[in-house]
mmCIF file with all atom_site columns, C-alpha atoms and ligand atoms in Angstrom:
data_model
loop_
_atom_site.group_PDB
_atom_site.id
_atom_site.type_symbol
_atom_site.label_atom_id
_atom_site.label_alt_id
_atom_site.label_comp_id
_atom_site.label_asym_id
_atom_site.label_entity_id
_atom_site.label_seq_id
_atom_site.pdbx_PDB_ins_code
_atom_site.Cartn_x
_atom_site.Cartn_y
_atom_site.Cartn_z
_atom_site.occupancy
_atom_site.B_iso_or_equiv
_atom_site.pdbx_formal_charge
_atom_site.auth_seq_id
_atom_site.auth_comp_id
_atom_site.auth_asym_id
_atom_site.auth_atom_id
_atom_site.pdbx_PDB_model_num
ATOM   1   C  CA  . UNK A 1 1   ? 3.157   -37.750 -50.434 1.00 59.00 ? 1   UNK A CA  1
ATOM   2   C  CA  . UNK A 1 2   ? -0.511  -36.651 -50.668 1.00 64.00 ? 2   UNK A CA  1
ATOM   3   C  CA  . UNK A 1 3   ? -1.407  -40.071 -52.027 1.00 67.00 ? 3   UNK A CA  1
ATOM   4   C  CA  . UNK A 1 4   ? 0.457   -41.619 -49.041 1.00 65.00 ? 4   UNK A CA  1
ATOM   5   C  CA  . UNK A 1 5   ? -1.445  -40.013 -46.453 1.00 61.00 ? 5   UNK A CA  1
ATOM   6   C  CA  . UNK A 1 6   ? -4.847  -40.807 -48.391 1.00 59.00 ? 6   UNK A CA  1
ATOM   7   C  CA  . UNK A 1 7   ? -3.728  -44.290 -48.282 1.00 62.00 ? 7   UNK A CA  1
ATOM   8   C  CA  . UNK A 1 8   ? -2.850  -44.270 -44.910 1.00 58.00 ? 8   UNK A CA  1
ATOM   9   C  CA  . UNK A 1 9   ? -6.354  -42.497 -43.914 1.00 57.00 ? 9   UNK A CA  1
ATOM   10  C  CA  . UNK A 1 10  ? -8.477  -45.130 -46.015 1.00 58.00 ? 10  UNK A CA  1
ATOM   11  C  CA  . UNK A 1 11  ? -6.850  -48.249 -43.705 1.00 62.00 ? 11  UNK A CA  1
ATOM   12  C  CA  . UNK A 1 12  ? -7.826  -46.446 -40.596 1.00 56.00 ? 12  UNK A CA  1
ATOM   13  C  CA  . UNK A 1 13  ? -11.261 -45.910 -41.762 1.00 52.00 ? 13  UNK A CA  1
ATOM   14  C  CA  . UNK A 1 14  ? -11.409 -49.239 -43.502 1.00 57.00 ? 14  UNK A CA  1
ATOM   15  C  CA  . UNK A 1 15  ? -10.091 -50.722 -39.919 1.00 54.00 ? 15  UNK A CA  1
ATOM   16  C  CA  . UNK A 1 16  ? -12.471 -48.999 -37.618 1.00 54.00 ? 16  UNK A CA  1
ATOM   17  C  CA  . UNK A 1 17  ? -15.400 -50.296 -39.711 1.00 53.00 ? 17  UNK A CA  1
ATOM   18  C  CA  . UNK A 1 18  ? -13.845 -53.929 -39.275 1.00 53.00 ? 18  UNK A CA  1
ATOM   19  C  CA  . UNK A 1 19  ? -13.382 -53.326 -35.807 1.00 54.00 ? 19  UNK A CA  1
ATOM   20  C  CA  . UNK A 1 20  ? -16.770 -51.777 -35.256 1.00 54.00 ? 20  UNK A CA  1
ATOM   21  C  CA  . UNK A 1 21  ? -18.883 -54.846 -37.147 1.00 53.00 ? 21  UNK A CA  1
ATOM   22  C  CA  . UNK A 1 22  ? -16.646 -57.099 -35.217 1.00 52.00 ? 22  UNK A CA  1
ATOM   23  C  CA  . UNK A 1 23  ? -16.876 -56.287 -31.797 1.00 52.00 ? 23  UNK A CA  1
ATOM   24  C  CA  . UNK A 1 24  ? -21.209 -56.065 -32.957 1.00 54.00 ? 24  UNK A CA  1
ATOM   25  C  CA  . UNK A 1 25  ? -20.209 -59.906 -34.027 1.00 60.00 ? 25  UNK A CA  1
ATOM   26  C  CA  . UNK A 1 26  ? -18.767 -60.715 -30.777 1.00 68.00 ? 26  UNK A CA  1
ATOM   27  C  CA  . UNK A 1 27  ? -21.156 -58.972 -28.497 1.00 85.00 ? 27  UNK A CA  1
ATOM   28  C  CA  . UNK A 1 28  ? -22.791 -61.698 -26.580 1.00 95.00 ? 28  UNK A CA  1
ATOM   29  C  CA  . UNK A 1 29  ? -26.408 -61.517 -27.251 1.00 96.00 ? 29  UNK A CA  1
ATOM   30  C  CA  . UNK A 1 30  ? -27.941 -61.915 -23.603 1.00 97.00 ? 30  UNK A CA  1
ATOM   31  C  CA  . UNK A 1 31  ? -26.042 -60.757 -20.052 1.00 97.00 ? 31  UNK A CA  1
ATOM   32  C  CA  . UNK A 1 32  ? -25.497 -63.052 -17.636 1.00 98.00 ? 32  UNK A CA  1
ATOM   33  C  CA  . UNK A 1 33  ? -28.787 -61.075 -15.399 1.00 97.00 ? 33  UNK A CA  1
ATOM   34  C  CA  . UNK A 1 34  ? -30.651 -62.440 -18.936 1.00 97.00 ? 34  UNK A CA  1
ATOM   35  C  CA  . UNK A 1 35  ? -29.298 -66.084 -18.843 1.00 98.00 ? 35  UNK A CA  1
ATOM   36  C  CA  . UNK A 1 36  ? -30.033 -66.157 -15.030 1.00 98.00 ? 36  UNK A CA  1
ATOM   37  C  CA  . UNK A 1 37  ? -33.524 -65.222 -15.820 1.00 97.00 ? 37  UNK A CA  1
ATOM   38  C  CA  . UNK A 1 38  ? -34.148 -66.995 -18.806 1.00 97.00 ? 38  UNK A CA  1
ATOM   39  C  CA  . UNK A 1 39  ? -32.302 -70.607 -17.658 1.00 98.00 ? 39  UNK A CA  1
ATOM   40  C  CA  . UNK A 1 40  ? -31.504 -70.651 -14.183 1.00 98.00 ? 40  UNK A CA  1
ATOM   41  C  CA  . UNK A 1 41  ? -33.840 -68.907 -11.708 1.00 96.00 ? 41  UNK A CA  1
ATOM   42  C  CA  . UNK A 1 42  ? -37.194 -70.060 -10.792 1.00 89.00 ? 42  UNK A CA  1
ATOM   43  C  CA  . UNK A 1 43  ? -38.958 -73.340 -10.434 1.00 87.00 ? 43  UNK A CA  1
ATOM   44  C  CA  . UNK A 1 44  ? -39.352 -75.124 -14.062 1.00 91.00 ? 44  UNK A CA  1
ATOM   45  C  CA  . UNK A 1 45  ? -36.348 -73.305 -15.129 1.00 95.00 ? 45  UNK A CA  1
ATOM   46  C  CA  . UNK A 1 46  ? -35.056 -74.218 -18.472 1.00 96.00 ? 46  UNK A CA  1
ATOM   47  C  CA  . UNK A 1 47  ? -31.499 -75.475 -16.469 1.00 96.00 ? 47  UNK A CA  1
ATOM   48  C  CA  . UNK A 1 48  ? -34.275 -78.055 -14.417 1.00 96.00 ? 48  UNK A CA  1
ATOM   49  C  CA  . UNK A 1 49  ? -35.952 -79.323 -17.245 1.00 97.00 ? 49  UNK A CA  1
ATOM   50  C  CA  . UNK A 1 50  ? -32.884 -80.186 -19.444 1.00 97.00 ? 50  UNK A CA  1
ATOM   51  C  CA  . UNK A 1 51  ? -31.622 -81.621 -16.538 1.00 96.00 ? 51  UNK A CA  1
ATOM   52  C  CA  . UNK A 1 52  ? -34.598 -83.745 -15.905 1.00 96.00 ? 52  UNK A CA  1
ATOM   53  C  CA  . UNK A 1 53  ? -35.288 -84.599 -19.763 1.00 96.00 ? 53  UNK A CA  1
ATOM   54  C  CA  . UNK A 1 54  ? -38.507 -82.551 -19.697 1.00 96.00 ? 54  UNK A CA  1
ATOM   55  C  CA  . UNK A 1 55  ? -37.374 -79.857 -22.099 1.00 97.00 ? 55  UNK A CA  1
ATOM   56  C  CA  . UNK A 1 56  ? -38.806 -79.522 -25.986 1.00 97.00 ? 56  UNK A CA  1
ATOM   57  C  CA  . UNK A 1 57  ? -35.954 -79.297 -28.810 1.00 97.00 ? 57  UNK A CA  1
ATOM   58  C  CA  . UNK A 1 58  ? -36.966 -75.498 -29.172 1.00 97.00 ? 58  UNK A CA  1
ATOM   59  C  CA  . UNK A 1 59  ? -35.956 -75.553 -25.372 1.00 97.00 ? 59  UNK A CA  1
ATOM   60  C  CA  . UNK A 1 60  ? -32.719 -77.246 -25.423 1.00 97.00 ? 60  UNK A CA  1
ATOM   61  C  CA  . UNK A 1 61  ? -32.128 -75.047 -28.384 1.00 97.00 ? 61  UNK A CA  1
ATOM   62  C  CA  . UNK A 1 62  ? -32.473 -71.771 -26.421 1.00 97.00 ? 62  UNK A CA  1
ATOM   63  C  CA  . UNK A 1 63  ? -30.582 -73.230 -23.710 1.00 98.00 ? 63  UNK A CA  1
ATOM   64  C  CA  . UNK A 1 64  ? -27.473 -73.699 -25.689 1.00 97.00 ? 64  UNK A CA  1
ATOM   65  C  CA  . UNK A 1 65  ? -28.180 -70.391 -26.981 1.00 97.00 ? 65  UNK A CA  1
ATOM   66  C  CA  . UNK A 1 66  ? -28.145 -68.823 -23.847 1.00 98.00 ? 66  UNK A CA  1
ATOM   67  C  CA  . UNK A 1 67  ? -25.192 -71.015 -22.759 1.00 98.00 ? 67  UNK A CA  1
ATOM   68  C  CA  . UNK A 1 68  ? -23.102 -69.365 -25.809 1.00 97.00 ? 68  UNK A CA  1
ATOM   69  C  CA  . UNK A 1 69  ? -23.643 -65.565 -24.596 1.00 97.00 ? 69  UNK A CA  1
ATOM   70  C  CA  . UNK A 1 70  ? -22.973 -66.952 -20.630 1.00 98.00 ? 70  UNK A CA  1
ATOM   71  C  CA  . UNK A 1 71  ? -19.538 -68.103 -21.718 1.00 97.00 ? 71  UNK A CA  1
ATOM   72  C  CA  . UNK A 1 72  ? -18.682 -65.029 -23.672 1.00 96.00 ? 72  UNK A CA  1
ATOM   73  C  CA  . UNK A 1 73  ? -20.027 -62.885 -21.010 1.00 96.00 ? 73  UNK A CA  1
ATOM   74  C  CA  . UNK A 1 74  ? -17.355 -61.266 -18.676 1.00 96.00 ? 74  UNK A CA  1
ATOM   75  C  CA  . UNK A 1 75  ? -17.097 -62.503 -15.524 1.00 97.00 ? 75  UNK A CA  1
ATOM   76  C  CA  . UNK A 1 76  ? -18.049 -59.969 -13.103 1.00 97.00 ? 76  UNK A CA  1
ATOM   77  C  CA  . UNK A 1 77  ? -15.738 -61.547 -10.823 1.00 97.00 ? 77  UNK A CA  1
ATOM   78  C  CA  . UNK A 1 78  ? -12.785 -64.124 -10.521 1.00 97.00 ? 78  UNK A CA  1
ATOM   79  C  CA  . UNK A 1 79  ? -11.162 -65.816 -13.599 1.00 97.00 ? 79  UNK A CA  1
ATOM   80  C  CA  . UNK A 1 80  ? -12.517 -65.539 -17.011 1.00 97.00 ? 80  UNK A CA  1
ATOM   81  C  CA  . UNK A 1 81  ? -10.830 -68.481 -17.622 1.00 97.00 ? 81  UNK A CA  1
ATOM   82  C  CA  . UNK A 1 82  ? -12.408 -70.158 -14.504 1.00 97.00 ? 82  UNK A CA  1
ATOM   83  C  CA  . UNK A 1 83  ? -15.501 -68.663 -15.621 1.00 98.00 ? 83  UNK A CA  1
ATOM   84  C  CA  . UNK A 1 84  ? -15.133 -70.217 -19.089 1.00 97.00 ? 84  UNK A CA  1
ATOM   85  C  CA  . UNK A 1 85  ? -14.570 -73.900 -17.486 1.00 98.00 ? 85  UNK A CA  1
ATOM   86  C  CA  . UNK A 1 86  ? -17.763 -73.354 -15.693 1.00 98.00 ? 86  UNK A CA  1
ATOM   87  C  CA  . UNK A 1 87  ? -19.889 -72.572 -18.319 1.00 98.00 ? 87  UNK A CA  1
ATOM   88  C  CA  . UNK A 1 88  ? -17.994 -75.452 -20.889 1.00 98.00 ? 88  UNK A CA  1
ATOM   89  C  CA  . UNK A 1 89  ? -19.140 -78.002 -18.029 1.00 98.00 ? 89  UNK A CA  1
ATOM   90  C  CA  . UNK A 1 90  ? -22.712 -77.107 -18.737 1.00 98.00 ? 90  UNK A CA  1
ATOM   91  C  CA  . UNK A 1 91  ? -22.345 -76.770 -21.518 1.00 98.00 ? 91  UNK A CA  1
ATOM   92  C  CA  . UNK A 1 92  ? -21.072 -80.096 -21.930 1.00 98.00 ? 92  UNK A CA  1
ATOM   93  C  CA  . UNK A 1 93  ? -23.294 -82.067 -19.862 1.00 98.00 ? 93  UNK A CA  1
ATOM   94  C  CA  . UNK A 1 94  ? -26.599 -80.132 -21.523 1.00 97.00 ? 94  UNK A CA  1
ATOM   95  C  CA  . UNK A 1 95  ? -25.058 -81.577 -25.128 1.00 95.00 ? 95  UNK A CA  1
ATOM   96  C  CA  . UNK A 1 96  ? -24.641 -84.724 -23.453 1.00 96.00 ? 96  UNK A CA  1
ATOM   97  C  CA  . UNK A 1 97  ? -27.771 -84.867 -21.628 1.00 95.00 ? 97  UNK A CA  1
ATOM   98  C  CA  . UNK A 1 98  ? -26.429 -86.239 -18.913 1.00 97.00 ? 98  UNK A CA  1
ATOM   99  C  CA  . UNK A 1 99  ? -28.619 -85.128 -15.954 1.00 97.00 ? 99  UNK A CA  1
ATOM   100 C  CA  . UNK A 1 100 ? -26.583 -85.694 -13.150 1.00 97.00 ? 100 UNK A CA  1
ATOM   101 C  CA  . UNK A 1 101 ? -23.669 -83.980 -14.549 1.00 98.00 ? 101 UNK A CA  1
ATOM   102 C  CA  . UNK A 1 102 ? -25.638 -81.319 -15.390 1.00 97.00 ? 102 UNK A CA  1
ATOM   103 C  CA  . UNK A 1 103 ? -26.948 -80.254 -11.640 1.00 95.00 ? 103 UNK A CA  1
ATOM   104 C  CA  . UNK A 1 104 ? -23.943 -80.870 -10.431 1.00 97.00 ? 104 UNK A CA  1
ATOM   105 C  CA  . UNK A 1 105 ? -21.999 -78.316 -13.326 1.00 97.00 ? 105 UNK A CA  1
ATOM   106 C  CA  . UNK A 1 106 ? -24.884 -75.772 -12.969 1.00 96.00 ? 106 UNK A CA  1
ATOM   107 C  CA  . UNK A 1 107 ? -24.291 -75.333 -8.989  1.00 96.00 ? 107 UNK A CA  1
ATOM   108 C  CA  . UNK A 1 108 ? -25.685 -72.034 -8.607  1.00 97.00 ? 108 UNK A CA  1
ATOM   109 C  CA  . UNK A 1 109 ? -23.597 -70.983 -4.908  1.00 97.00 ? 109 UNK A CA  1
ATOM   110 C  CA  . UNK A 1 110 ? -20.353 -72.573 -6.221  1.00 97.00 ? 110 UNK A CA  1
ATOM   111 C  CA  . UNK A 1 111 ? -20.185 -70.080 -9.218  1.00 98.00 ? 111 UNK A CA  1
ATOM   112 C  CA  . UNK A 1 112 ? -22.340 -67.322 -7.550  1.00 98.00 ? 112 UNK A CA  1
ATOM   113 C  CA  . UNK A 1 113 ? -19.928 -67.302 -4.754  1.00 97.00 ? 113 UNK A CA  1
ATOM   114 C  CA  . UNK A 1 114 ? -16.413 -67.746 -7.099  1.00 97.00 ? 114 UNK A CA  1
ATOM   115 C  CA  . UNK A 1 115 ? -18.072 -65.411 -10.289 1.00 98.00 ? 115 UNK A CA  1
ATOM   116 C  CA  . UNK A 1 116 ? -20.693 -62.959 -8.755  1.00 97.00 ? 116 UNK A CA  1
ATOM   117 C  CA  . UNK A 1 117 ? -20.193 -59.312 -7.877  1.00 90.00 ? 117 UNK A CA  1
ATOM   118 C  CA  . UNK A 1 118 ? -21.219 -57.572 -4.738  1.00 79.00 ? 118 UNK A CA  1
HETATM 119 C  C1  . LIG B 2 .   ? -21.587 -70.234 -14.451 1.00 50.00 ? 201 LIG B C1  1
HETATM 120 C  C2  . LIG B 2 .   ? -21.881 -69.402 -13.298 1.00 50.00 ? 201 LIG B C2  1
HETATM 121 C  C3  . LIG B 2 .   ? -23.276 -69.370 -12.722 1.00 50.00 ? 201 LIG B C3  1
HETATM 122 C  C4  . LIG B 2 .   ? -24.128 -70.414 -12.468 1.00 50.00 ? 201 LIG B C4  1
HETATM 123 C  C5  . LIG B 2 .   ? -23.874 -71.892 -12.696 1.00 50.00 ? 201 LIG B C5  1
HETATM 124 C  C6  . LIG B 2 .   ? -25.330 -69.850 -11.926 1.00 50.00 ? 201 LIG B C6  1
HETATM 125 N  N1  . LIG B 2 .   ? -25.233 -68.488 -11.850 1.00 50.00 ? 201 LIG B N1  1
HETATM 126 FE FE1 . LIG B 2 .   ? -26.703 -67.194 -11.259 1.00 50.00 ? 201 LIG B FE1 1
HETATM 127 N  N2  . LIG B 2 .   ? -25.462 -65.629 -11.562 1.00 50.00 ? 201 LIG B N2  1
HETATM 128 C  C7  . LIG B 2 .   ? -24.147 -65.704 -11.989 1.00 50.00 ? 201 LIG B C7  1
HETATM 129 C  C8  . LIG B 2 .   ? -23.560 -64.382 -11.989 1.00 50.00 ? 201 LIG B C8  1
HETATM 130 C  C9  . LIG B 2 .   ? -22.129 -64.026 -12.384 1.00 50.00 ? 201 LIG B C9  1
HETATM 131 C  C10 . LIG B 2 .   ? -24.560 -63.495 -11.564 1.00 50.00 ? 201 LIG B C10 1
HETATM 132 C  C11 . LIG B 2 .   ? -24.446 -61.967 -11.399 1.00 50.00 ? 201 LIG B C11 1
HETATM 133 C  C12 . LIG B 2 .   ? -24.852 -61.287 -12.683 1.00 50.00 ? 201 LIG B C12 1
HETATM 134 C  C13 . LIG B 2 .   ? -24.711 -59.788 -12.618 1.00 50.00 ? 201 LIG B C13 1
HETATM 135 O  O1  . LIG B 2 .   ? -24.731 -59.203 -11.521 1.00 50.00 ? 201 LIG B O1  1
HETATM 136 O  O2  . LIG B 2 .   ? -24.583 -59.169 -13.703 1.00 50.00 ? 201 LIG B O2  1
HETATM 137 C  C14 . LIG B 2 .   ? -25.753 -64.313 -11.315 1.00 50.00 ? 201 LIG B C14 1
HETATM 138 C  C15 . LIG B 2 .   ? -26.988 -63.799 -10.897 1.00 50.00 ? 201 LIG B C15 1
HETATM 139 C  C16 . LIG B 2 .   ? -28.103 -64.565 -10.619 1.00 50.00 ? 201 LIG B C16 1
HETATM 140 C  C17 . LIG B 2 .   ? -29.390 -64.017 -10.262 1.00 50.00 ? 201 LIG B C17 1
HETATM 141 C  C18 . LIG B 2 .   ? -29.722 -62.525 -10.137 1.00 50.00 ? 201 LIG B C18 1
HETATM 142 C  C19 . LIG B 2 .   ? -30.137 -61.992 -11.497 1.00 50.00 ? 201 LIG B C19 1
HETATM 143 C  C20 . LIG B 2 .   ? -30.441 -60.496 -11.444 1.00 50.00 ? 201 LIG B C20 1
HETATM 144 O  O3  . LIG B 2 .   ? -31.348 -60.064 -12.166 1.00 50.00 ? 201 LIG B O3  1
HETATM 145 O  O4  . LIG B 2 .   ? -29.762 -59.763 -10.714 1.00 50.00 ? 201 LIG B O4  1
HETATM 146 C  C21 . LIG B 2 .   ? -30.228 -65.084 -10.037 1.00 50.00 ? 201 LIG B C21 1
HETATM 147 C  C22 . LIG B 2 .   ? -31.708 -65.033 -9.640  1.00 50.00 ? 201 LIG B C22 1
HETATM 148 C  C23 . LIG B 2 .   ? -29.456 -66.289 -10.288 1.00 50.00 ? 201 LIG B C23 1
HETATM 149 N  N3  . LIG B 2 .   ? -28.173 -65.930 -10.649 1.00 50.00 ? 201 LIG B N3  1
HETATM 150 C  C24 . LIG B 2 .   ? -29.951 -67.576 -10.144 1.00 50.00 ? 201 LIG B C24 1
HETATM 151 C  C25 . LIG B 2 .   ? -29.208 -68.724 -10.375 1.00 50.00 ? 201 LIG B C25 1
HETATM 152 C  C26 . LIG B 2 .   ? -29.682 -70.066 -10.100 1.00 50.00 ? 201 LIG B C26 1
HETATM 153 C  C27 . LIG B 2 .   ? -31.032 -70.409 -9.481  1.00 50.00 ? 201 LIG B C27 1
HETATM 154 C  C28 . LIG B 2 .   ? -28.667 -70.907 -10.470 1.00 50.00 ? 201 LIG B C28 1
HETATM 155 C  C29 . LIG B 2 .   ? -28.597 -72.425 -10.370 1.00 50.00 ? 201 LIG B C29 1
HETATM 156 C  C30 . LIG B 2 .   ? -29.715 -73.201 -10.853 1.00 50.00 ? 201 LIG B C30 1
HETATM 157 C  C31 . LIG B 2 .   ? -27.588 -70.096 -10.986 1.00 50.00 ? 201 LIG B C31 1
HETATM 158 N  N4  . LIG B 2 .   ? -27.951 -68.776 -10.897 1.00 50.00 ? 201 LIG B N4  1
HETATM 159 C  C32 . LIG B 2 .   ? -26.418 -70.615 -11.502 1.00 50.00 ? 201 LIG B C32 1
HETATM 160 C  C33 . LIG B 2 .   ? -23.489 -66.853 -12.368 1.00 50.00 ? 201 LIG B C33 1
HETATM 161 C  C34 . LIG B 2 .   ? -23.983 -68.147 -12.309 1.00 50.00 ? 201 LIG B C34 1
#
């Protein structure tokens, strides 16, 4: 019996420690105020210059970095899954570089007003 309840103690500890390193895994790495900053807002923005074919490889690269943690982030508002489709558009056109497609997937009212908390 007392080797039982050992047993059963070691799989919840070994379980929180795979839950703990997991959820660390699956943490994105930027918020969405981050990716806003980082890729979207301003003039020159990393979203403008993929789009126009301006941006270096180490620029794409953090672009499709940032991209990663936008799509994992939660949605503050609406569908995740809507949310998701969003970001995979951009995502999309960015891997295609396709410019056009691009703008028109990274339209900043349609997902601020669908996505974006009060
Ligand atoms: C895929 C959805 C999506 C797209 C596309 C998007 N945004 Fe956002 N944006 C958000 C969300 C959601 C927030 C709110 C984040 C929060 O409050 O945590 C936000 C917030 C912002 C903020 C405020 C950041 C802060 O520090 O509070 C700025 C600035 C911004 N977006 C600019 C842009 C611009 C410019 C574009 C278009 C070029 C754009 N965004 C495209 C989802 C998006």
């Amino acid at each position: 019996m007392k080797k039982v309840m050992l047993m059963g103690l070691l799989a919840v500890g070994a379980m929180a420690v795979l839950l703990g390193t997991n959820q660390a895994a699956l943490a994105p790495k930027y918020t969405i105020k981050e990716v806003m900053k980082k890729g979207f807002a301003g003039k020159g923005s990393l979203h403008a210059k993929v789009a126009l074919g301006t941006a270096t490889a180490e620029e794409k690269a953090l672009f499709a970095e940032l991209l990663v943690s936008l799509y994992e982030d939660p949605a503050p508002r609406g569908e995740q899954k809507s949310w998701e489709g969003k970001v995979e558009a951009i995502q999309k056109a960015a891997k295609d570089g396709n410019g056009k497609a691009l703008q028109a997937a990274a339209n900043c009212k349609a997902c601020h007003d669908a996505h974006k908390g009060k």
